mmCIF file of C-alpha atoms in Angstrom:
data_model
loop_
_atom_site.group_PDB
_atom_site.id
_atom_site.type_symbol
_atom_site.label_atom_id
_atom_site.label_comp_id
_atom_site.label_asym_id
_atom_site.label_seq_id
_atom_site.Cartn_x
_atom_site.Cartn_y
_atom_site.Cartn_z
ATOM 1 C CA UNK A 13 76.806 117.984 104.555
ATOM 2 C CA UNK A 14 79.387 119.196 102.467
ATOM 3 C CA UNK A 15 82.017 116.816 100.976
ATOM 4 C CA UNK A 16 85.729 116.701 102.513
ATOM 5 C CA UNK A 17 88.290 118.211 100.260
ATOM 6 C CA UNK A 18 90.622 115.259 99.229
ATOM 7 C CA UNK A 19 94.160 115.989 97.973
ATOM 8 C CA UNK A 20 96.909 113.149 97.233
ATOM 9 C CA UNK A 21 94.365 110.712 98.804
ATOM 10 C CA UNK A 22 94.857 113.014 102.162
ATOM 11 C CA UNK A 23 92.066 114.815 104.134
ATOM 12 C CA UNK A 24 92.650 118.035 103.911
ATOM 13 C CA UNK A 25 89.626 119.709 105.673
ATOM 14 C CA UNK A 26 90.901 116.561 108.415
ATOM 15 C CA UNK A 27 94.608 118.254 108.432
ATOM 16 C CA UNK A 28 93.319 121.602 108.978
ATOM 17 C CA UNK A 29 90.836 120.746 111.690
ATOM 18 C CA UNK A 30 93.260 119.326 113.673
ATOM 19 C CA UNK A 31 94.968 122.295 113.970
ATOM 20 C CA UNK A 32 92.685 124.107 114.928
ATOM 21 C CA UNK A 33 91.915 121.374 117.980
ATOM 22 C CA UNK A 34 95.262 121.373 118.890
ATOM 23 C CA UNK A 35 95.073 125.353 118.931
ATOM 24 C CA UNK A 36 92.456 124.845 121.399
ATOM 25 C CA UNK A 37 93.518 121.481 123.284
ATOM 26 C CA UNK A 38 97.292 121.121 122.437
ATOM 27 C CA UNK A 39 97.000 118.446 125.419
ATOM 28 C CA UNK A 40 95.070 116.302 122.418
ATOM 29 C CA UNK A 41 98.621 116.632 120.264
ATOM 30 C CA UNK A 42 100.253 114.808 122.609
ATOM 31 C CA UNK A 43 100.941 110.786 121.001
ATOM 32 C CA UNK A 44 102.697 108.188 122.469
ATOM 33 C CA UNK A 45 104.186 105.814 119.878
ATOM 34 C CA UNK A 46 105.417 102.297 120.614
ATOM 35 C CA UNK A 47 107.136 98.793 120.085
ATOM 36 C CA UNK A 48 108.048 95.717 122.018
ATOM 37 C CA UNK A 49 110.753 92.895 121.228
ATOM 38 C CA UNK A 50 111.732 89.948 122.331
ATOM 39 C CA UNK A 51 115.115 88.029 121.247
ATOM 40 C CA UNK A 52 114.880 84.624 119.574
ATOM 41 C CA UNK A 53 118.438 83.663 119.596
ATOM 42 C CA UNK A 54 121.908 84.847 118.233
ATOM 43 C CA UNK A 55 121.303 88.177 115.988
ATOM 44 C CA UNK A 56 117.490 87.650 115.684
ATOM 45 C CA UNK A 57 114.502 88.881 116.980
ATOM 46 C CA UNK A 58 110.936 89.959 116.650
ATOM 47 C CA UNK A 59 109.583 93.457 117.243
ATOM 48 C CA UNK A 60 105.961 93.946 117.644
ATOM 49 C CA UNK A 61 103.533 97.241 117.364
ATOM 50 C CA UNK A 62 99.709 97.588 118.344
ATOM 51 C CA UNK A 63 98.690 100.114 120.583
ATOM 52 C CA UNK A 64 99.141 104.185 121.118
ATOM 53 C CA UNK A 65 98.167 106.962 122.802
ATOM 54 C CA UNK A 66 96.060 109.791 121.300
ATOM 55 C CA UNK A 67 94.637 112.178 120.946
ATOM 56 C CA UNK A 68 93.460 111.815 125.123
ATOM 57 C CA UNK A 69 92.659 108.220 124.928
ATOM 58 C CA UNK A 70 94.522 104.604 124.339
ATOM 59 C CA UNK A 71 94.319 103.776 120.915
ATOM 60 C CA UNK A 72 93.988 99.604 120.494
ATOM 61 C CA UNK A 73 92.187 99.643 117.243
ATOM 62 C CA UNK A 74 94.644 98.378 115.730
ATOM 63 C CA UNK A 75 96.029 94.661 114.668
ATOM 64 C CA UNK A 76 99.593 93.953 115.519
ATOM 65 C CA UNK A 77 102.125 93.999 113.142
ATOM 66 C CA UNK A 78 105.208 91.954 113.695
ATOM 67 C CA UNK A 79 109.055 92.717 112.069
ATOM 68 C CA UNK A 80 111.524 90.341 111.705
ATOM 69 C CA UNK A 81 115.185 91.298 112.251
ATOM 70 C CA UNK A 82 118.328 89.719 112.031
ATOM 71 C CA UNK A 83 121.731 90.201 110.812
ATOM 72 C CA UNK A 84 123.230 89.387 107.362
ATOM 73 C CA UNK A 85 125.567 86.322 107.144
ATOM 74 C CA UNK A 86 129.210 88.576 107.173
ATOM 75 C CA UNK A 87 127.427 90.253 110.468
ATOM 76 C CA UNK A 88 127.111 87.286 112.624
ATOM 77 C CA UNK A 89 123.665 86.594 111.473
ATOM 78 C CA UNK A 90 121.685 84.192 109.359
ATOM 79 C CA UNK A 91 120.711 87.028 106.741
ATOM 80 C CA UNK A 92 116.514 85.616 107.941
ATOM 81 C CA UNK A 93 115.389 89.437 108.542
ATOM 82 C CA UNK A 94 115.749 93.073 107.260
ATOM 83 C CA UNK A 95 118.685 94.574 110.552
ATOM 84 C CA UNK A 96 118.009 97.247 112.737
ATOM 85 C CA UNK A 97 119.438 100.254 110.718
ATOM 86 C CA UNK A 98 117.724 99.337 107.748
ATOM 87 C CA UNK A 99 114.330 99.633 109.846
ATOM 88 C CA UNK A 100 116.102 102.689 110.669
ATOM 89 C CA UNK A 101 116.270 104.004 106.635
ATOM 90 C CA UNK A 102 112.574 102.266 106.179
ATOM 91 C CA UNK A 103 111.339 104.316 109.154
ATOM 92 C CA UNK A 104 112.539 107.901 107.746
ATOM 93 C CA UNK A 105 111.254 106.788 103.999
ATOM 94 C CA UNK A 106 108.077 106.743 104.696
ATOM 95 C CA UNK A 107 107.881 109.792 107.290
ATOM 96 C CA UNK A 108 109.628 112.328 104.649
ATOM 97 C CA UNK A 109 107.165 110.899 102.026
ATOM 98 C CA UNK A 110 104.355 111.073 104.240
ATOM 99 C CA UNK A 111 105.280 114.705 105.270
ATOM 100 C CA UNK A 112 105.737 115.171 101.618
ATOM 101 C CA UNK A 113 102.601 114.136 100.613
ATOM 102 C CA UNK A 114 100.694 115.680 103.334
ATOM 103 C CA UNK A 115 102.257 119.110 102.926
ATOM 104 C CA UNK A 116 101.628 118.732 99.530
ATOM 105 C CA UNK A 117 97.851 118.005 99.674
ATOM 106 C CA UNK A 118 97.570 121.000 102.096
ATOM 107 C CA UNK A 119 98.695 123.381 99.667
ATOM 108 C CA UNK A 120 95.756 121.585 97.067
ATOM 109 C CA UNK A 121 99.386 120.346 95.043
ATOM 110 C CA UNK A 122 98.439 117.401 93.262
ATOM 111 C CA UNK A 123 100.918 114.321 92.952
ATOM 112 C CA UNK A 124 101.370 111.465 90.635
ATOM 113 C CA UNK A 125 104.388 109.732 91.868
ATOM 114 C CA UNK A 126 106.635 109.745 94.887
ATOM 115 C CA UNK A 127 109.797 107.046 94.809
ATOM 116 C CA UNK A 128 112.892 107.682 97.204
ATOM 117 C CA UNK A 129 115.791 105.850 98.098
ATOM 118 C CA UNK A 130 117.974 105.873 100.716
ATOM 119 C CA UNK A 131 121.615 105.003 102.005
ATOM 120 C CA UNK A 132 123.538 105.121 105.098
ATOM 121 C CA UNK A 133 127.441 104.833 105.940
ATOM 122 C CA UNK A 134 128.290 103.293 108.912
ATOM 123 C CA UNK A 135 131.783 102.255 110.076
ATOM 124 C CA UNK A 136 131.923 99.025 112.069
ATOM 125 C CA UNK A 137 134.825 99.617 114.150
ATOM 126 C CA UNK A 138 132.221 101.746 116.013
ATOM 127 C CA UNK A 139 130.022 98.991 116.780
ATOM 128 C CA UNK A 140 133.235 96.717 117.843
ATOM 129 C CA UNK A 141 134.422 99.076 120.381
ATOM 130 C CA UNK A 142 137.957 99.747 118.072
ATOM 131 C CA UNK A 143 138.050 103.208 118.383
ATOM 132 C CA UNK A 144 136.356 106.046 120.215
ATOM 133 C CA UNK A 145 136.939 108.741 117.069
ATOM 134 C CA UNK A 146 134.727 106.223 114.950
ATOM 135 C CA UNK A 147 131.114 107.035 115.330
ATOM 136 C CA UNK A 148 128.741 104.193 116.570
ATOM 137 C CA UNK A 149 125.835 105.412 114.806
ATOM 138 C CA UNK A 150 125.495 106.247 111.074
ATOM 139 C CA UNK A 151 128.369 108.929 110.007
ATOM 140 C CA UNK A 152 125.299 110.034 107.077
ATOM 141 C CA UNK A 153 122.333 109.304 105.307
ATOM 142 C CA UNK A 154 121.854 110.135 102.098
ATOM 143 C CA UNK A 155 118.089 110.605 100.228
ATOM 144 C CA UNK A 156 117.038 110.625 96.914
ATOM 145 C CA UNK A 157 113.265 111.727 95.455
ATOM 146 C CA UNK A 158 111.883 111.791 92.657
ATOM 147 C CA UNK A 159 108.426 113.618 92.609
ATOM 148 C CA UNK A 160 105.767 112.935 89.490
ATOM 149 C CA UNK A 161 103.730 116.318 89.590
ATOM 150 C CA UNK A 162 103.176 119.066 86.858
ATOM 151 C CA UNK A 163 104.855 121.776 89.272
ATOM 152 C CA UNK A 164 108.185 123.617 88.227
ATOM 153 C CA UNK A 165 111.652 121.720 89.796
ATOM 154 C CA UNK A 166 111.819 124.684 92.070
ATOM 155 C CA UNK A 167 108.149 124.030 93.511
ATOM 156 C CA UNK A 168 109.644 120.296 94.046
ATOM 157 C CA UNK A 169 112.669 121.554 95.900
ATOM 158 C CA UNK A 170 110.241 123.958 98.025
ATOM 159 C CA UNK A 171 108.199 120.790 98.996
ATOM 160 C CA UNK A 172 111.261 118.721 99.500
ATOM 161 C CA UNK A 173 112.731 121.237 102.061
ATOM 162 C CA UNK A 174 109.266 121.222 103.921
ATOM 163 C CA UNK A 175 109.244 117.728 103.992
ATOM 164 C CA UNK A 176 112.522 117.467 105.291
ATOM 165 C CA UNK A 177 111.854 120.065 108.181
ATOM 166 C CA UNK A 178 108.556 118.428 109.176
ATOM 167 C CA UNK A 179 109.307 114.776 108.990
ATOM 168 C CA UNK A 180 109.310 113.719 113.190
ATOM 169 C CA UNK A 181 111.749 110.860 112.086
ATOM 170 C CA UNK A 182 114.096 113.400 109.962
ATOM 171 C CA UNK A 183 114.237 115.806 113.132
ATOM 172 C CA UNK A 184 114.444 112.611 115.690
ATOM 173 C CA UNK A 185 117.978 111.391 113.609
ATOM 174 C CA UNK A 186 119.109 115.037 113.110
ATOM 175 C CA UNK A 187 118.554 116.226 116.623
ATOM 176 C CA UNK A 188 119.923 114.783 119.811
ATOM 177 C CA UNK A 189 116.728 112.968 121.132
ATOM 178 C CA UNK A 190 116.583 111.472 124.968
ATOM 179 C CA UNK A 191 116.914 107.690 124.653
ATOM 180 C CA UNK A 192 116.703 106.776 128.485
ATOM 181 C CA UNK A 193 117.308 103.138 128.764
ATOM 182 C CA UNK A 194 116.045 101.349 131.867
ATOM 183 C CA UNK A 195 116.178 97.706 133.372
ATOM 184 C CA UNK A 196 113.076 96.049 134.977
ATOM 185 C CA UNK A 197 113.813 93.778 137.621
ATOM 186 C CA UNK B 27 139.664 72.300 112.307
ATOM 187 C CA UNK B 28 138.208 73.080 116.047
ATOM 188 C CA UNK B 29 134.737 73.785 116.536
ATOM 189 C CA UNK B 30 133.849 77.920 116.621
ATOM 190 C CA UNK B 31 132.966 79.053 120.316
ATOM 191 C CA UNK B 32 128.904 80.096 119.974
ATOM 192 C CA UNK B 33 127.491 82.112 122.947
ATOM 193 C CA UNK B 34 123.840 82.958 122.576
ATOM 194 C CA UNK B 35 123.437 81.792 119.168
ATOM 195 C CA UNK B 36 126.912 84.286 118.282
ATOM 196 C CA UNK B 37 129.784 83.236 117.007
ATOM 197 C CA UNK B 38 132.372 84.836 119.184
ATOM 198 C CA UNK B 39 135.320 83.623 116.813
ATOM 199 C CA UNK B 40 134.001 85.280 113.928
ATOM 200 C CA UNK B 41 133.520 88.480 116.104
ATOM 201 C CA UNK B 42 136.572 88.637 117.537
ATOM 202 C CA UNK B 43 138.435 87.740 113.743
ATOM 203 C CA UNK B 44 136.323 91.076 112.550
ATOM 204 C CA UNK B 45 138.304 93.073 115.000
ATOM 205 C CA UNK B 46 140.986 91.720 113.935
ATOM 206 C CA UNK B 47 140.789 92.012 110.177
ATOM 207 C CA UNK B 48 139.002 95.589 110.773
ATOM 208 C CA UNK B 49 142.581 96.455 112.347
ATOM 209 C CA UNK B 50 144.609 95.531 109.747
ATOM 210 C CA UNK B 51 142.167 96.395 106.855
ATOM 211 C CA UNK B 52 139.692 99.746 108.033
ATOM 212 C CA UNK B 53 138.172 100.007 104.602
ATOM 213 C CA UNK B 54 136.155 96.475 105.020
ATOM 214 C CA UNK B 55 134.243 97.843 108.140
ATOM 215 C CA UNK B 56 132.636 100.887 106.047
ATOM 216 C CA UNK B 57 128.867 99.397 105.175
ATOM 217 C CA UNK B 58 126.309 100.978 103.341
ATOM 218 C CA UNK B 59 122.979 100.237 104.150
ATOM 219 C CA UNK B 60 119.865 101.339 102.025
ATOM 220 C CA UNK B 61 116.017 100.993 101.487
ATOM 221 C CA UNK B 62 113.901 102.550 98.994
ATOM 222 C CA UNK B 63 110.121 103.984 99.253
ATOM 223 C CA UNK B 64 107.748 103.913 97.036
ATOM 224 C CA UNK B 65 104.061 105.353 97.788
ATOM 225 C CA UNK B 66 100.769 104.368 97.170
ATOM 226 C CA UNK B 67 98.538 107.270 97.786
ATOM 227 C CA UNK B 68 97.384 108.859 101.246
ATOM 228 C CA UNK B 69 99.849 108.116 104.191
ATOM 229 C CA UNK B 70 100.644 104.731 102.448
ATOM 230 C CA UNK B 71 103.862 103.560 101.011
ATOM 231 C CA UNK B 72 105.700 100.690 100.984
ATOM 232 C CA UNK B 73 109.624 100.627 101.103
ATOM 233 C CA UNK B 74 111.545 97.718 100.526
ATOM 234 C CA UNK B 75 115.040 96.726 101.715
ATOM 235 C CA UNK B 76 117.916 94.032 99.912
ATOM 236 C CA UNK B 77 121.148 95.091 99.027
ATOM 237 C CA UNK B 78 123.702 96.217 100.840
ATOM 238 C CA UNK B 79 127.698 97.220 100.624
ATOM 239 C CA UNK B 80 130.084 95.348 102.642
ATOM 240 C CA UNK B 81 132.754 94.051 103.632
ATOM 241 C CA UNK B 82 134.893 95.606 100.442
ATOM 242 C CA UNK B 83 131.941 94.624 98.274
ATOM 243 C CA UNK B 84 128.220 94.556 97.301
ATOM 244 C CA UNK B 85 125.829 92.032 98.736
ATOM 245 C CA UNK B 86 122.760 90.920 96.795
ATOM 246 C CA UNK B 87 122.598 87.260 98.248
ATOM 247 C CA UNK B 88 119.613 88.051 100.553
ATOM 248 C CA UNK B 89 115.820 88.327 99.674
ATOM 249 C CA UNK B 90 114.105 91.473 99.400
ATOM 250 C CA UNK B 91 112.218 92.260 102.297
ATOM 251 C CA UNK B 92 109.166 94.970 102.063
ATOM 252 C CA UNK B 93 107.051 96.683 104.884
ATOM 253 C CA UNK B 94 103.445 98.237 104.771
ATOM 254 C CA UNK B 95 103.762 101.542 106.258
ATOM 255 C CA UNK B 96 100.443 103.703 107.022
ATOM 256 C CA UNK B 97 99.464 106.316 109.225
ATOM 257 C CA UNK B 98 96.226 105.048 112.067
ATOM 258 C CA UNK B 99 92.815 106.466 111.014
ATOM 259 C CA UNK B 100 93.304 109.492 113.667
ATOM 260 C CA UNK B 101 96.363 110.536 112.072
ATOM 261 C CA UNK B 102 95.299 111.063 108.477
ATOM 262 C CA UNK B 103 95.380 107.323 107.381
ATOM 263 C CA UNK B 104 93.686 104.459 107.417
ATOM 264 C CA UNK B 105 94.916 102.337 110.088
ATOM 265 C CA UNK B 106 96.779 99.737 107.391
ATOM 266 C CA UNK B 107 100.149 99.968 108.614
ATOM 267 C CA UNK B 108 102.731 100.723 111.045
ATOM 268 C CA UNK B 109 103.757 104.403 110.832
ATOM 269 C CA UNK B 110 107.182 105.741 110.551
ATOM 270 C CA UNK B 111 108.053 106.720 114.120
ATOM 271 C CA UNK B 112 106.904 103.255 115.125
ATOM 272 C CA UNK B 113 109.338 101.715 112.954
ATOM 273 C CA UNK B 114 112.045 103.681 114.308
ATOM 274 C CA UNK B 115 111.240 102.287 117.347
ATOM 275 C CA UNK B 116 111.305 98.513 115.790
ATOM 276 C CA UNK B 117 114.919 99.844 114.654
ATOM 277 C CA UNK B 118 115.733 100.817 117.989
ATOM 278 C CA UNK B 119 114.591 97.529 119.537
ATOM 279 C CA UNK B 120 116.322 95.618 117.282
ATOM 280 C CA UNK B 121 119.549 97.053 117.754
ATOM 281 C CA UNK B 122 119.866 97.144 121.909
ATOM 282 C CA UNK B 123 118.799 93.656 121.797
ATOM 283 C CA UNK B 124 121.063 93.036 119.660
ATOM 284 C CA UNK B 125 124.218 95.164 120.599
ATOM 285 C CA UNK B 126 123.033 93.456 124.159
ATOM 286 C CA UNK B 127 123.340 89.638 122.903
ATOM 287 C CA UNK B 128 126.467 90.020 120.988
ATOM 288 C CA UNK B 129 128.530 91.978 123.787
ATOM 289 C CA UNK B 130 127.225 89.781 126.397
ATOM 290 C CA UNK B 131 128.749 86.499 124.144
ATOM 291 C CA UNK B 132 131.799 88.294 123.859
ATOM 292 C CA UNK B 133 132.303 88.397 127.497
ATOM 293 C CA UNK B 134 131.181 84.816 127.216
ATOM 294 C CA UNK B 135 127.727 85.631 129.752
ATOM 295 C CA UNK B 136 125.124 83.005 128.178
ATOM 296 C CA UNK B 137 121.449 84.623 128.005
ATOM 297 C CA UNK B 138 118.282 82.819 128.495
ATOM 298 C CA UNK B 139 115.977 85.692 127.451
ATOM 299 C CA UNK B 140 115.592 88.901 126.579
ATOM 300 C CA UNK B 141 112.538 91.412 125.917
ATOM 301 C CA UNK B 142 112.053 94.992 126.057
ATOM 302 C CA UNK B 143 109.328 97.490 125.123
ATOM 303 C CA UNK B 144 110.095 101.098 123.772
ATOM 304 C CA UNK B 145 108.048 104.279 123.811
ATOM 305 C CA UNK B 146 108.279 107.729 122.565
ATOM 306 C CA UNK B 147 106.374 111.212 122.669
ATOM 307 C CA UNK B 148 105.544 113.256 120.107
ATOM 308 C CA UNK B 149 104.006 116.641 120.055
ATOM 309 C CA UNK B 150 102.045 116.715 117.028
ATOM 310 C CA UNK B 151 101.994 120.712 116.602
ATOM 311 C CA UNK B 152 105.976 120.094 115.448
ATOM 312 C CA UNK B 153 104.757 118.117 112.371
ATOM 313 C CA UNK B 154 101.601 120.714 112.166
ATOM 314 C CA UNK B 155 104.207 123.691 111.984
ATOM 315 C CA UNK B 156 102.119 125.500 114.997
ATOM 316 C CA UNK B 157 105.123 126.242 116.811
ATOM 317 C CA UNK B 158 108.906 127.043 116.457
ATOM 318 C CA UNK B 159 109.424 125.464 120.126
ATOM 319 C CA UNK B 160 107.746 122.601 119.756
ATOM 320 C CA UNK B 161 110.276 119.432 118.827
ATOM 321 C CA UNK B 162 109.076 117.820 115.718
ATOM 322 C CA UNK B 163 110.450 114.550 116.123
ATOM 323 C CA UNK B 164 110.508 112.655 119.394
ATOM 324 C CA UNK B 165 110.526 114.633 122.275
ATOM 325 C CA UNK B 166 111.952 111.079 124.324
ATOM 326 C CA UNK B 167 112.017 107.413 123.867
ATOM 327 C CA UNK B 168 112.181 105.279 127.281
ATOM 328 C CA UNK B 169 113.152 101.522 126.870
ATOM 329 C CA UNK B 170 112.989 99.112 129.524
ATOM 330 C CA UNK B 171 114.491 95.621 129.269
ATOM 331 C CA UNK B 172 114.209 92.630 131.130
ATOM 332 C CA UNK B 173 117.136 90.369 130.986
ATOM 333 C CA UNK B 174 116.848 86.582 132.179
ATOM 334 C CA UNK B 175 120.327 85.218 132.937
ATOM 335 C CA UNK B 176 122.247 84.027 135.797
ATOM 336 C CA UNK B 177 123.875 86.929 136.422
ATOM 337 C CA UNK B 178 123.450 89.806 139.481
ATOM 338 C CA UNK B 179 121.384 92.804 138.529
ATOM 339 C CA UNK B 180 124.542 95.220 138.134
ATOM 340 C CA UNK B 181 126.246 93.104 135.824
ATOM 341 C CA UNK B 182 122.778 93.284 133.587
ATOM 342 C CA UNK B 183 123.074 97.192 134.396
ATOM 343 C CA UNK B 184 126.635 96.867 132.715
ATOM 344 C CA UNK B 185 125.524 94.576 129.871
ATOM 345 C CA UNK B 186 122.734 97.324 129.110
ATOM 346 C CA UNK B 187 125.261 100.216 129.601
ATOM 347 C CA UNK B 188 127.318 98.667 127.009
ATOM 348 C CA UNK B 189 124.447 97.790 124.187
ATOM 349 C CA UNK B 190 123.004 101.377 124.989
ATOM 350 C CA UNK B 191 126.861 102.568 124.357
ATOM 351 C CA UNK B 192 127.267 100.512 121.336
ATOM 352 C CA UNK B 193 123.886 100.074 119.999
ATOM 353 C CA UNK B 194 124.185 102.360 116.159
ATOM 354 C CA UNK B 195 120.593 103.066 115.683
ATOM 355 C CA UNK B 196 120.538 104.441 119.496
ATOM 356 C CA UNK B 197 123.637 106.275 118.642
ATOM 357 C CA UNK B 198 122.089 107.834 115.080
ATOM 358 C CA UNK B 199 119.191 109.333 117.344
ATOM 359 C CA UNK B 200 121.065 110.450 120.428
ATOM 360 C CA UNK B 201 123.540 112.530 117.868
ATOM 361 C CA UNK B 202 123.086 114.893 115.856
ATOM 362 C CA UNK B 203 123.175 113.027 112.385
ATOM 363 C CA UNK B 204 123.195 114.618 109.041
ATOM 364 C CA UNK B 205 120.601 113.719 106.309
ATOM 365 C CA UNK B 206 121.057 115.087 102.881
ATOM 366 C CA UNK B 207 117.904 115.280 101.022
ATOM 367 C CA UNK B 208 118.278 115.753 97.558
ATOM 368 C CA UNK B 209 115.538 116.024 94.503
ATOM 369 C CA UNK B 210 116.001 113.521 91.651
ATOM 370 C CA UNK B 211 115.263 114.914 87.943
#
């Protein structure tokens, strides 16, 4: 059996046989990602992730992970927890650097380093309700990478920009995605 | 020096004195929020989140917090980690619930509990780049919260109305919100 072509620590043979499953099955593309919550007073609360769906089966391998959140001090919190749109930034830092990385390896580019920072404006008065102009969400978010490789600048750009167009959580923020909120009685 | 009016762990004076100093001064409700990423071969990384700007100045009083991220042995990874679009949906859970608390103690409606659980579909030919029409972020997220508090079932409707209205991270994925990616030399 031959050995599995390994680039930036990603399967590439892996990557590339998956599209050609989902060429034949796209049913088997079809994930399910999720999280549950529960509030533990004032600004705080815990959010927990285990199990998914996909490809065509429940996934439960998985331990549970468990996030803390709350709300700085000078936001009505106790500062005990990283706050919801700072999950927010940590969620779309690792998918553009996974989509980075992965796009990357499937072009055999080899990679050293990958750092990246992040920042987000957002106006309060949105959150309070003050005015309708202001918007609720984050007005922009701003990235940063820097990319350790020997490849030219312009090959960095050219991986950046594929990156950016294939990272879910990029095109989930930059799109206007469904969020269908329902009570359970 | 009377006692501060709490409702659900919130401190209603202190929300209602934001208003009011946000009206007078605008500039001290503009926050910046930030994370940075740093990865560690395959479809790990870690990203880590501390400082922040606001109100009118930087804040470095809190702990840095930092979170495993991984893709699940089916996607690439190996399993040691919560993946990005999971963590958006911590974000997301974080911020109803939270939106949720602190409007409800505003209109002074004590809560004895509140959970929710969040899901989302992805089409993984998006991220593959197998086809144009395919979404590559979330195609939906559903949430579904159960609210415990003497109150009737519309005026829980209402309550979740208003955190869905007011809730930023569910307002940065229902809009369309730019992301400027730009390479560091």
């Amino acid at each position: 059996m031959a050995q599995d072509t390994i680039v930036n620590g990603v399967n590439v043979d892996q990557f590339f046989n998956s599209i050609d499953l989902f060429k034949e099955k796209p049913e088997l593309a079809l994930f399910k990602f999720r999280a549950a919550n529960k509030w533990l007073g004032g600004t705080k609360g815990q959010a927990t992730v285990k199990d998914f769906y996909g490809p065509g089966q429940e996934d439960t391998s998985r331990e549970a992970s468990s996030f803390d959140l709350d709300e700085p001090i000078v936001l009505l919190g106790k500062g005990e927890g990283t706050n919801p749109v700072e999950y927010l930034l940590v969620a779309l830092s690792g998918c553009i650097t996974t989509a980075l990385v992965v796009k990357a390896a499937a072009q055999k580019i080899p990679l050293r380093g990958v750092e990246s920072r992040f920042e987000g404006d957002i106006d309060l008065r949105g959150f309070l309700g003050m005015s309708p102009e202001v918007p609720v969400g984050y007005k922009e978010i701003r990235v940063y990478f820097k990319i350790d490789a020997d490849i030219s600048d312009e090959q960095k750009e050219e991986l950046l920009r594929l990156a950016e167009k294939y990272s879910p959580v990029s095109n989930t923020i930059k799109s206007q995605t469904p969020v269908s909120v329902h009570l359970e009685k």
